[in-house]
């Protein structure tokens, strides 16, 4: 279980560039009321959690988009494979070094399981979903935030050698190449989630697709093409091509 952890100083160089700011201004004109995927994830987690619930975060890392909601929960635990990230985590009550394939918790421990930027990295998502179902109480909820395998960005990523990906991250997007972790995309579509949920005895309640053209914000012409793609995929039948995937699943109540 791994996550992408971008170097903030390099990312700020990208997002503070003149070209990026021009692209941001153009996007704001086209989408004045846009709610990005991170905000939508926070809203989903916030709606699932309250002071009476126990929550588990898979791939918790050092921080979480759902920090405020996690702090409000009755009890919070997080698992990750990166010890230094766990040591820096001040959000969850119990940061634990563990693999999502073998969760070190008793059955029916949690009311909610959440995850951001993790399931795209799972080589065996079926085992992880089985473990999630085991530790989740009946009637519990799962909120996932990940990349949609059917978008052009991950499609290009799969066709690009790792070394070239590192060069692109460092020279174009100003991100450390070594912070790009292996991806498998075995659970990163509505169809895959439906299949995995069914195998684990879970129910796929909702899937939301959210766009993001800013991977191409290093070039105004390319960004304009990305914006046209966003407009095209606003159509209901094409939304499944947008970059981000948010999913809500549940375990049937007994």
Coordinates of C-alpha atoms in Angstrom, one line a residue, residues 11-225:
X11 CA 4.7 21.6 -6.5
X12 CA 4.5 25.2 -5.4
X13 CA 7.0 26.2 -8.1
X14 CA 4.7 24.6 -10.7
X15 CA 1.4 26.1 -9.3
X16 CA 2.9 29.5 -8.8
X17 CA 4.2 29.8 -12.4
X18 CA 2.8 32.3 -14.7
X19 CA 1.4 29.7 -17.1
X20 CA -0.3 27.8 -14.3
X21 CA -1.9 31.0 -13.0
X22 CA -3.2 31.8 -16.5
X23 CA -4.6 28.3 -16.8
X24 CA -6.3 28.6 -13.4
X25 CA -7.9 31.9 -14.4
X26 CA -9.3 30.3 -17.6
X27 CA -10.6 27.3 -15.7
X28 CA -12.3 29.6 -13.1
X29 CA -14.1 31.3 -16.0
X30 CA -15.3 28.1 -17.4
X31 CA -16.2 26.5 -14.1
X32 CA -17.0 29.3 -11.6
X33 CA -18.7 27.0 -9.0
X34 CA -16.4 24.0 -9.4
X35 CA -16.0 21.6 -6.4
X36 CA -12.7 19.7 -6.8
X37 CA -12.4 16.0 -6.0
X38 CA -10.6 16.6 -2.7
X39 CA -13.4 18.8 -1.5
X40 CA -16.0 16.2 -2.6
X41 CA -14.1 13.5 -0.7
X42 CA -14.1 15.6 2.4
X43 CA -17.8 16.1 2.1
X44 CA -18.5 12.4 1.7
X45 CA -16.3 11.5 4.7
X46 CA -17.9 14.3 6.8
X47 CA -21.3 12.9 6.0
X48 CA -20.3 9.4 7.0
X49 CA -18.6 10.2 10.3
X50 CA -19.8 11.5 13.7
X51 CA -18.7 11.4 17.3
X52 CA -20.2 7.9 17.9
X53 CA -18.3 6.1 15.1
X54 CA -14.9 4.4 14.8
X55 CA -13.0 5.0 11.5
X56 CA -10.1 3.3 9.8
X57 CA -8.0 5.1 7.1
X58 CA -6.1 2.9 4.7
X59 CA -2.8 4.4 3.6
X60 CA -3.1 7.2 6.2
X61 CA 0.4 8.5 5.5
X62 CA 1.4 11.7 7.5
X63 CA -1.8 13.6 6.8
X64 CA -5.3 13.4 5.5
X65 CA -7.8 15.4 3.4
X66 CA -10.4 14.3 6.0
X67 CA -8.4 15.5 9.0
X68 CA -11.3 17.5 10.5
X69 CA -13.7 14.6 10.2
X70 CA -11.2 12.1 11.6
X71 CA -10.6 14.2 14.7
X72 CA -14.3 14.3 15.4
X73 CA -14.7 10.5 15.3
X74 CA -15.0 8.4 18.5
X75 CA -11.9 6.5 17.6
X76 CA -9.6 6.6 14.5
X77 CA -6.9 4.2 13.3
X78 CA -4.7 4.3 10.3
X79 CA -2.5 1.8 8.5
X80 CA 0.4 2.5 6.1
X81 CA 3.6 0.8 5.0
X82 CA 5.8 3.8 5.4
X83 CA 7.0 4.1 9.0
X84 CA 8.3 7.7 8.7
X85 CA 4.9 8.8 7.5
X86 CA 3.2 7.0 10.4
X87 CA 5.6 8.6 12.9
X88 CA 4.7 12.1 11.5
X89 CA 0.9 11.4 11.6
X90 CA -0.8 13.4 14.3
X91 CA -4.4 13.0 12.9
X92 CA -5.4 9.4 13.8
X93 CA -5.4 8.0 17.3
X94 CA -3.6 4.8 16.3
X95 CA -1.2 4.9 13.4
X96 CA -0.1 1.3 12.7
X97 CA 2.4 -0.2 10.4
X98 CA 0.4 -2.8 8.4
X99 CA -0.6 -4.0 5.0
X100 CA -4.2 -3.6 3.8
X101 CA -4.1 -7.3 2.8
X102 CA -3.9 -8.3 6.4
X103 CA -5.5 -5.8 8.7
X104 CA -4.5 -6.2 12.4
X105 CA -8.0 -5.7 13.8
X106 CA -10.8 -7.8 15.1
X107 CA -13.8 -8.4 12.9
X108 CA -16.5 -5.7 13.0
X109 CA -14.3 -3.1 14.6
X110 CA -15.0 0.0 12.5
X111 CA -18.1 1.9 11.4
X112 CA -16.4 3.6 8.5
X113 CA -13.3 2.9 6.3
X114 CA -11.8 5.6 4.2
X115 CA -8.9 5.8 1.7
X116 CA -7.3 8.4 -0.6
X117 CA -4.7 7.6 -3.3
X118 CA -4.3 4.0 -2.3
X119 CA -6.4 1.5 -4.2
X120 CA -4.7 2.3 -7.5
X121 CA -1.5 0.9 -6.0
X122 CA -3.0 -2.4 -4.8
X123 CA -1.6 -5.5 -6.6
X124 CA -4.3 -7.7 -5.0
X125 CA -7.4 -5.5 -4.3
X126 CA -9.7 -8.5 -3.9
X127 CA -7.8 -9.4 -0.6
X128 CA -8.0 -5.8 0.6
X129 CA -11.7 -5.5 0.0
X130 CA -12.3 -8.8 1.8
X131 CA -10.3 -7.5 4.8
X132 CA -12.3 -4.2 4.7
X133 CA -15.5 -6.2 4.7
X134 CA -14.3 -8.2 7.7
X135 CA -13.3 -5.3 9.9
X136 CA -16.4 -3.2 9.0
X137 CA -19.5 -3.5 11.1
X138 CA -22.8 -4.4 9.5
X139 CA -24.3 -1.2 8.0
X140 CA -20.9 0.4 7.9
X141 CA -19.7 2.6 5.0
X142 CA -16.6 2.9 2.8
X143 CA -15.4 6.1 1.1
X144 CA -12.7 5.8 -1.5
X145 CA -10.9 8.6 -3.5
X146 CA -8.7 7.4 -6.3
X147 CA -7.8 7.8 -10.0
X148 CA -10.1 6.6 -12.8
X149 CA -8.2 4.1 -14.9
X150 CA -10.3 5.1 -18.0
X151 CA -9.0 8.6 -18.1
X152 CA -6.2 9.6 -20.5
X153 CA -3.7 10.5 -17.8
X154 CA -3.4 7.0 -16.3
X155 CA -3.7 5.5 -19.8
X156 CA -0.7 7.5 -20.9
X157 CA 1.1 6.6 -17.6
X158 CA 0.7 2.9 -18.3
X159 CA 2.3 3.4 -21.8
X160 CA 5.2 5.5 -20.5
X161 CA 8.5 3.9 -19.1
X162 CA 9.1 4.6 -15.5
X163 CA 12.3 6.5 -16.2
X164 CA 10.5 8.8 -18.6
X165 CA 7.8 9.3 -16.1
X166 CA 10.4 10.5 -13.5
X167 CA 11.8 13.0 -16.1
X168 CA 8.3 14.4 -16.8
X169 CA 7.5 14.7 -13.1
X170 CA 10.8 16.5 -12.3
X171 CA 11.2 18.7 -15.4
X172 CA 7.6 19.5 -16.4
X173 CA 5.5 19.2 -13.3
X174 CA 8.3 20.0 -10.9
X175 CA 7.7 16.9 -8.7
X176 CA 10.3 14.5 -7.4
X177 CA 10.4 11.5 -9.7
X178 CA 11.2 9.1 -6.9
X179 CA 7.9 9.9 -5.3
X180 CA 5.9 8.3 -8.1
X181 CA 5.0 4.9 -6.8
X182 CA 3.9 1.8 -8.8
X183 CA 0.3 1.7 -9.9
X184 CA -1.8 -1.3 -10.9
X185 CA -5.3 0.2 -11.5
X186 CA -7.0 -3.1 -10.7
X187 CA -9.9 -1.5 -8.8
X188 CA -10.1 1.8 -10.6
X189 CA -13.3 1.7 -12.6
X190 CA -17.0 1.4 -11.8
X191 CA -17.0 -2.1 -13.3
X192 CA -14.0 -3.2 -11.2
X193 CA -15.4 -1.8 -8.0
X194 CA -18.8 -3.5 -8.7
X195 CA -17.0 -6.8 -9.1
X196 CA -14.8 -6.4 -6.1
X197 CA -17.6 -5.3 -3.9
X198 CA -19.8 -8.2 -4.9
X199 CA -17.0 -10.7 -4.2
X200 CA -16.5 -9.2 -0.7
X201 CA -20.2 -9.1 0.2
X202 CA -20.3 -5.3 -0.1
X203 CA -22.7 -3.0 -2.0
X204 CA -21.5 -0.2 -4.3
X205 CA -23.8 2.7 -3.4
X206 CA -22.4 5.6 -5.5
X207 CA -19.6 6.5 -7.9
X208 CA -18.8 10.1 -8.7
X209 CA -16.4 11.2 -11.4
X210 CA -14.6 14.5 -11.1
X211 CA -12.3 16.1 -13.7
X212 CA -8.9 17.8 -13.4
X213 CA -7.2 19.4 -16.4
X214 CA -4.2 20.8 -14.5
X215 CA -1.8 18.0 -15.3
X216 CA -1.5 19.9 -18.6
X217 CA -1.2 23.3 -17.1
X218 CA 2.4 23.6 -18.1
X219 CA 1.2 24.5 -21.6
X220 CA -1.7 26.9 -22.4
X221 CA -2.6 25.2 -25.7
X222 CA -2.6 21.7 -24.1
X223 CA -4.6 23.0 -21.2
X224 CA -7.2 24.4 -23.5
X225 CA -7.5 21.0 -25.1

